[in-house]
Amino acid sequence: MSTSPKPYGVDARPKRQATAKNIAAMKGGTPIVCLTAYITPMAARLDKHCDLLLVGDSVGMVLYGMDSTLGVDLETMIRHGRAVCRGAKQALVVIDMPFGTYEESKEQAFRNAARALSETGAGAVKLEGGVEMAETVSFLTKRGIPVLGHVGLMPQSVHAHGGYAARGRHVEEWDPILEDAVAIAESGAFAVVLEGVAEPLARKVTETVACPVIGIGASNACDGQILVTEDMLGLFAINPKFVKRFAELGQSIEDAIGDYSSEVRARNFPGDEHTYKMKGSDS
Ligand code: KIV
């Protein structure tokens, strides 16, 4: 790691952080740009380009090699939430509530959401669920905790749903998803993530609910888009249909490490320019 005073490229701009209210006001306007972030240097780079940074529980799969998001705990989310808040100056930072920290009761949800905000400096929490979570969302929002909903494909319910397949590809599946989105929006969520649904349903949900709908695998019809940053940067071999790889950083990393390893083995690195000399010598 660099030891320069600003190792993350954090600039001197004053913090002028977006709020949940700012995001809510973007309904129907210029699409809302969102990405996941888990660490300070990445957050600092994404911040300039994004309206919202989600500290997703996908951190468990992306950084810790878990095979689902179910094993992520609140402490992990708080640790990464703090790191992201250090790097973000303008985007709204949202902390994902991990599985098992909000479903039991609205009081449990409040206690843990309050920790997520007060211990990180983030501006909102996200939780998965539809009609069954509406009362909880209302409880939180009335007590000063901005909530981003998450309906459609809900990764924390992978066992109940039996996988990650897209939803709403048959009209008979539409009503429960639409009802979930409406219930969460009417409970005071400032926006709703809609994951893994067919385009006509995404359009219907976006036209129906009053708050912004942020799609992931939910077509271009939504009010905004979110992706897992490492997916769109090409850091993983698997590539779901809904992900566009905007870079191939996985390959770039492999190439760079290959070069490093060859140069070390050939004693070409470190070169003269990377080598400290005695004070007073010529170079
Ligand atoms: O955890 C996460 O990264 C998410 C997004 C994929 C929406 O929930």
Coordinates of C-alpha atoms and ligand atoms in Angstrom, one line a residue:
M1 CA 0.0 0.0 0.0
S2 CA 1.1 3.5 -0.7
T3 CA 2.1 5.6 2.3
S4 CA 1.4 9.0 0.7
P5 CA -0.9 11.2 2.8
K6 CA -4.0 10.5 0.6
P7 CA -3.6 6.8 -0.3
Y8 CA -7.2 6.5 -1.5
G9 CA -7.2 9.4 -3.9
V10 CA -9.6 11.1 -1.6
D11 CA -9.8 14.7 -2.7
A12 CA -10.3 17.9 -0.8
R13 CA -13.9 18.5 -1.7
P14 CA -16.1 19.3 1.2
K15 CA -18.7 16.6 2.0
R16 CA -22.0 17.5 0.4
Q17 CA -23.7 14.1 0.8
A18 CA -26.9 13.3 -0.9
T19 CA -29.8 12.4 1.3
A20 CA -32.6 9.8 1.0
K21 CA -34.9 12.8 0.2
N22 CA -32.7 13.8 -2.7
I23 CA -32.9 10.3 -4.1
A24 CA -36.6 10.2 -3.7
A25 CA -37.0 13.4 -5.6
M26 CA -35.2 11.8 -8.7
K27 CA -38.3 9.7 -9.5
G28 CA -39.0 9.8 -13.2
G29 CA -36.0 12.1 -14.0
T30 CA -32.4 11.3 -15.0
P31 CA -31.8 7.7 -14.1
I32 CA -30.3 7.2 -10.6
V33 CA -26.8 5.7 -10.7
C34 CA -26.0 3.2 -8.0
L35 CA -23.2 0.7 -7.3
T36 CA -22.1 -1.4 -4.4
A37 CA -19.0 -0.5 -2.4
Y38 CA -17.3 -2.2 0.5
I39 CA -13.9 -0.5 1.0
T40 CA -12.6 3.1 1.2
P41 CA -10.5 3.3 -2.0
M42 CA -13.2 1.9 -4.2
A43 CA -15.9 4.1 -2.6
A44 CA -13.7 7.2 -3.2
R45 CA -13.5 6.3 -6.9
L46 CA -17.2 5.5 -7.3
D47 CA -18.4 8.5 -5.3
K48 CA -17.8 11.1 -8.1
H49 CA -20.0 9.1 -10.5
C50 CA -22.8 7.7 -8.4
D51 CA -25.9 9.0 -6.6
L52 CA -26.0 6.1 -4.2
L53 CA -23.4 3.6 -2.9
L54 CA -24.8 0.4 -1.3
V55 CA -22.7 -1.4 1.2
G56 CA -24.4 -4.6 0.1
D57 CA -24.5 -7.9 2.0
S58 CA -23.1 -9.2 -1.3
V59 CA -19.8 -8.3 0.5
G60 CA -20.0 -11.9 1.9
M61 CA -19.8 -13.4 -1.5
V62 CA -17.6 -10.8 -3.2
L63 CA -14.9 -10.3 -0.5
Y64 CA -15.2 -13.3 1.8
G65 CA -15.9 -16.1 -0.7
M66 CA -19.3 -17.1 0.8
D67 CA -21.7 -19.0 -1.4
S68 CA -24.7 -16.9 -0.3
T69 CA -25.4 -13.7 1.6
L70 CA -26.9 -15.5 4.6
G71 CA -23.7 -15.7 6.7
V72 CA -23.0 -12.0 6.8
D73 CA -23.4 -10.4 10.2
L74 CA -24.1 -6.9 11.4
E75 CA -20.5 -6.3 12.6
T76 CA -19.2 -7.0 9.1
M77 CA -21.7 -4.6 7.6
I78 CA -20.8 -1.9 10.1
R79 CA -17.1 -2.4 9.5
H80 CA -17.5 -2.0 5.8
G81 CA -20.0 0.7 6.2
R82 CA -17.5 2.8 8.1
A83 CA -14.9 2.2 5.4
V84 CA -17.2 3.3 2.6
C85 CA -18.3 6.4 4.5
R86 CA -14.7 7.4 4.8
G87 CA -14.4 7.4 1.0
A88 CA -17.8 8.9 0.0
K89 CA -18.3 12.6 -0.1
Q90 CA -21.4 13.1 -2.3
A91 CA -23.2 9.8 -2.8
L92 CA -25.8 8.6 -0.3
V93 CA -24.3 5.6 1.5
V94 CA -26.8 2.8 2.3
I95 CA -26.1 -0.1 4.6
D96 CA -27.7 -3.5 3.8
M97 CA -29.4 -5.1 6.8
P98 CA -28.0 -8.7 7.0
F99 CA -30.2 -11.8 7.3
G100 CA -31.5 -12.3 10.8
T101 CA -31.1 -8.7 12.0
Y102 CA -34.5 -7.2 11.2
E103 CA -37.1 -9.9 10.4
E104 CA -38.1 -10.9 13.9
S105 CA -39.8 -7.7 15.0
K106 CA -39.9 -4.0 14.2
E107 CA -38.1 -3.3 17.5
Q108 CA -35.2 -5.7 16.5
A109 CA -35.1 -3.9 13.1
F110 CA -35.0 -0.5 14.7
R111 CA -32.3 -1.4 17.2
N112 CA -30.0 -2.9 14.5
A113 CA -30.8 -0.2 11.9
A114 CA -30.0 2.5 14.4
R115 CA -26.6 0.8 15.1
A116 CA -25.9 0.6 11.3
L117 CA -26.5 4.3 10.9
S118 CA -25.0 5.7 14.2
E119 CA -21.8 3.5 14.0
T120 CA -21.0 4.2 10.3
G121 CA -22.3 7.6 9.4
A122 CA -24.4 6.2 6.5
G123 CA -27.7 7.8 5.5
A124 CA -30.1 4.9 5.1
V125 CA -30.5 1.2 5.4
K126 CA -31.8 -1.4 3.0
L127 CA -33.9 -4.4 3.8
E128 CA -35.4 -7.2 1.8
G129 CA -39.1 -8.1 1.9
G130 CA -42.5 -7.0 0.7
V131 CA -46.0 -7.0 2.3
E132 CA -44.7 -8.9 5.3
M133 CA -42.0 -6.2 6.0
A134 CA -44.3 -3.2 5.4
E135 CA -45.1 -2.6 9.1
T136 CA -41.4 -2.7 9.9
V137 CA -40.5 -0.2 7.1
S138 CA -43.2 2.1 8.4
F139 CA -41.9 1.8 12.0
L140 CA -38.4 2.7 11.0
T141 CA -39.2 5.6 8.6
K142 CA -41.5 7.2 11.2
R143 CA -38.6 7.1 13.7
G144 CA -36.1 8.8 11.4
I145 CA -34.4 5.8 9.6
P146 CA -34.6 6.2 5.8
V147 CA -35.3 2.8 4.2
L148 CA -34.4 1.4 0.8
G149 CA -36.7 -1.5 0.0
H150 CA -35.7 -4.6 -2.0
V151 CA -38.4 -6.8 -3.7
G152 CA -38.6 -9.2 -6.6
L153 CA -35.7 -11.7 -6.4
M154 CA -34.5 -11.5 -2.8
P155 CA -31.2 -13.2 -2.3
Q156 CA -31.7 -13.7 1.5
S157 CA -34.7 -15.9 0.6
V158 CA -32.7 -18.1 -1.7
H159 CA -33.7 -21.3 0.3
A160 CA -37.4 -20.4 0.3
H161 CA -37.4 -19.6 -3.4
G162 CA -35.1 -22.4 -4.4
G163 CA -32.6 -20.4 -6.4
Y164 CA -31.7 -17.1 -8.1
A165 CA -33.9 -17.5 -11.2
A166 CA -35.6 -14.3 -12.6
R167 CA -39.2 -13.7 -11.4
G168 CA -42.3 -12.5 -13.2
R169 CA -41.7 -14.2 -16.5
H170 CA -45.2 -15.5 -16.4
V171 CA -48.1 -13.0 -15.8
E172 CA -49.5 -15.1 -13.0
E173 CA -46.3 -14.2 -10.9
W174 CA -46.8 -10.5 -11.3
D175 CA -49.4 -9.6 -8.6
P176 CA -47.4 -10.6 -5.5
I177 CA -44.3 -8.7 -6.7
L178 CA -46.4 -5.7 -7.6
E179 CA -48.1 -5.8 -4.2
D180 CA -44.8 -6.1 -2.4
A181 CA -43.4 -3.0 -4.2
V182 CA -46.5 -1.0 -3.5
A183 CA -46.6 -2.0 0.2
I184 CA -43.0 -1.0 0.7
A185 CA -43.3 2.3 -1.1
E186 CA -46.5 3.1 0.8
S187 CA -44.8 2.4 4.1
G188 CA -42.4 5.2 3.5
A189 CA -39.4 3.7 1.7
F190 CA -37.5 6.5 -0.2
A191 CA -36.8 4.0 -3.1
V192 CA -37.1 0.3 -3.8
V193 CA -34.6 -2.0 -5.4
L194 CA -36.3 -4.4 -7.9
E195 CA -34.2 -7.4 -8.6
G196 CA -34.3 -10.1 -11.3
V197 CA -37.7 -9.5 -13.0
A198 CA -39.0 -9.5 -16.6
E199 CA -39.1 -6.2 -18.3
P200 CA -42.9 -5.7 -18.6
L201 CA -43.3 -6.3 -14.9
A202 CA -40.4 -3.8 -14.1
R203 CA -42.2 -1.2 -16.2
K204 CA -45.5 -1.9 -14.5
V205 CA -43.9 -1.6 -11.0
T206 CA -42.0 1.6 -12.0
E207 CA -45.2 3.2 -13.3
T208 CA -47.2 2.1 -10.3
V209 CA -45.1 3.1 -7.2
A210 CA -44.6 6.6 -6.2
C211 CA -40.9 6.3 -5.2
P212 CA -38.0 5.6 -7.5
V213 CA -37.5 1.9 -8.5
I214 CA -33.8 0.9 -8.8
G215 CA -33.3 -2.1 -11.0
I216 CA -30.8 -4.9 -11.0
G217 CA -31.6 -7.4 -13.7
A218 CA -34.9 -5.6 -14.1
S219 CA -34.5 -3.9 -17.5
N220 CA -34.1 -0.3 -18.6
A221 CA -37.6 0.6 -17.5
C222 CA -36.7 1.5 -13.9
D223 CA -35.9 4.9 -12.5
G224 CA -32.2 3.9 -11.8
Q225 CA -29.8 1.0 -11.9
I226 CA -27.5 -0.8 -9.5
L227 CA -24.9 -3.5 -10.1
V228 CA -22.3 -5.2 -7.9
T229 CA -19.2 -3.2 -8.8
E230 CA -16.9 -6.2 -9.0
D231 CA -19.3 -7.9 -11.5
M232 CA -19.3 -4.9 -13.9
L233 CA -15.6 -4.5 -13.6
G234 CA -15.1 -8.1 -14.8
L235 CA -13.5 -9.5 -11.7
F236 CA -15.4 -12.8 -11.7
A237 CA -15.4 -15.6 -14.2
I238 CA -19.2 -16.1 -14.0
N239 CA -21.3 -13.4 -15.8
P240 CA -25.0 -13.3 -15.2
K241 CA -27.2 -12.2 -18.2
F242 CA -28.0 -8.8 -16.6
V243 CA -24.4 -7.8 -16.0
K244 CA -22.6 -5.8 -18.6
R245 CA -18.8 -6.0 -18.0
F246 CA -17.6 -2.5 -18.5
A247 CA -13.9 -3.6 -17.9
E248 CA -11.9 -6.8 -17.7
L249 CA -10.0 -6.1 -14.5
G250 CA -9.7 -9.8 -13.6
Q251 CA -7.6 -10.3 -16.7
S252 CA -5.7 -7.1 -16.1
I253 CA -4.8 -8.2 -12.6
E254 CA -3.7 -11.6 -13.9
D255 CA -1.5 -10.0 -16.5
A256 CA 0.0 -7.5 -14.0
I257 CA 0.8 -10.3 -11.4
G258 CA 2.3 -12.4 -14.2
D259 CA 4.6 -9.6 -15.2
Y260 CA 5.5 -9.0 -11.5
S261 CA 6.3 -12.6 -10.9
S262 CA 8.5 -12.8 -14.1
E263 CA 10.4 -9.6 -13.2
V264 CA 11.0 -10.8 -9.6
R265 CA 12.3 -14.2 -10.8
A266 CA 14.5 -12.5 -13.4
R267 CA 15.8 -10.0 -10.9
N268 CA 14.5 -7.2 -13.1
F269 CA 12.4 -5.8 -10.3
P270 CA 13.1 -3.8 -8.2
G271 CA 15.1 -1.7 -10.7
D272 CA 17.4 1.2 -9.9
E273 CA 14.5 3.7 -9.9
H274 CA 12.8 1.8 -7.1
T275 CA 16.0 1.4 -5.0
Y276 CA 17.1 3.7 -2.1
K277 CA 20.7 4.9 -2.3
M278 CA 22.9 6.2 0.5
K279 CA 22.4 9.9 1.2
G280 CA 25.0 11.9 -0.7
S281 CA 25.4 9.5 -3.5
D282 CA 24.6 10.6 -7.1
S283 CA 21.1 9.1 -7.5
Ligands
KIV1 O1 -26.2 -7.0 -1.6 C1 -26.2 -6.4 -2.7 O2 -25.2 -6.1 -3.3 C2 -27.5 -6.0 -3.2 C3 -27.6 -5.5 -4.6 C4 -27.3 -6.5 -5.5 C5 -28.9 -4.8 -4.9 O3 -28.5 -6.2 -2.5

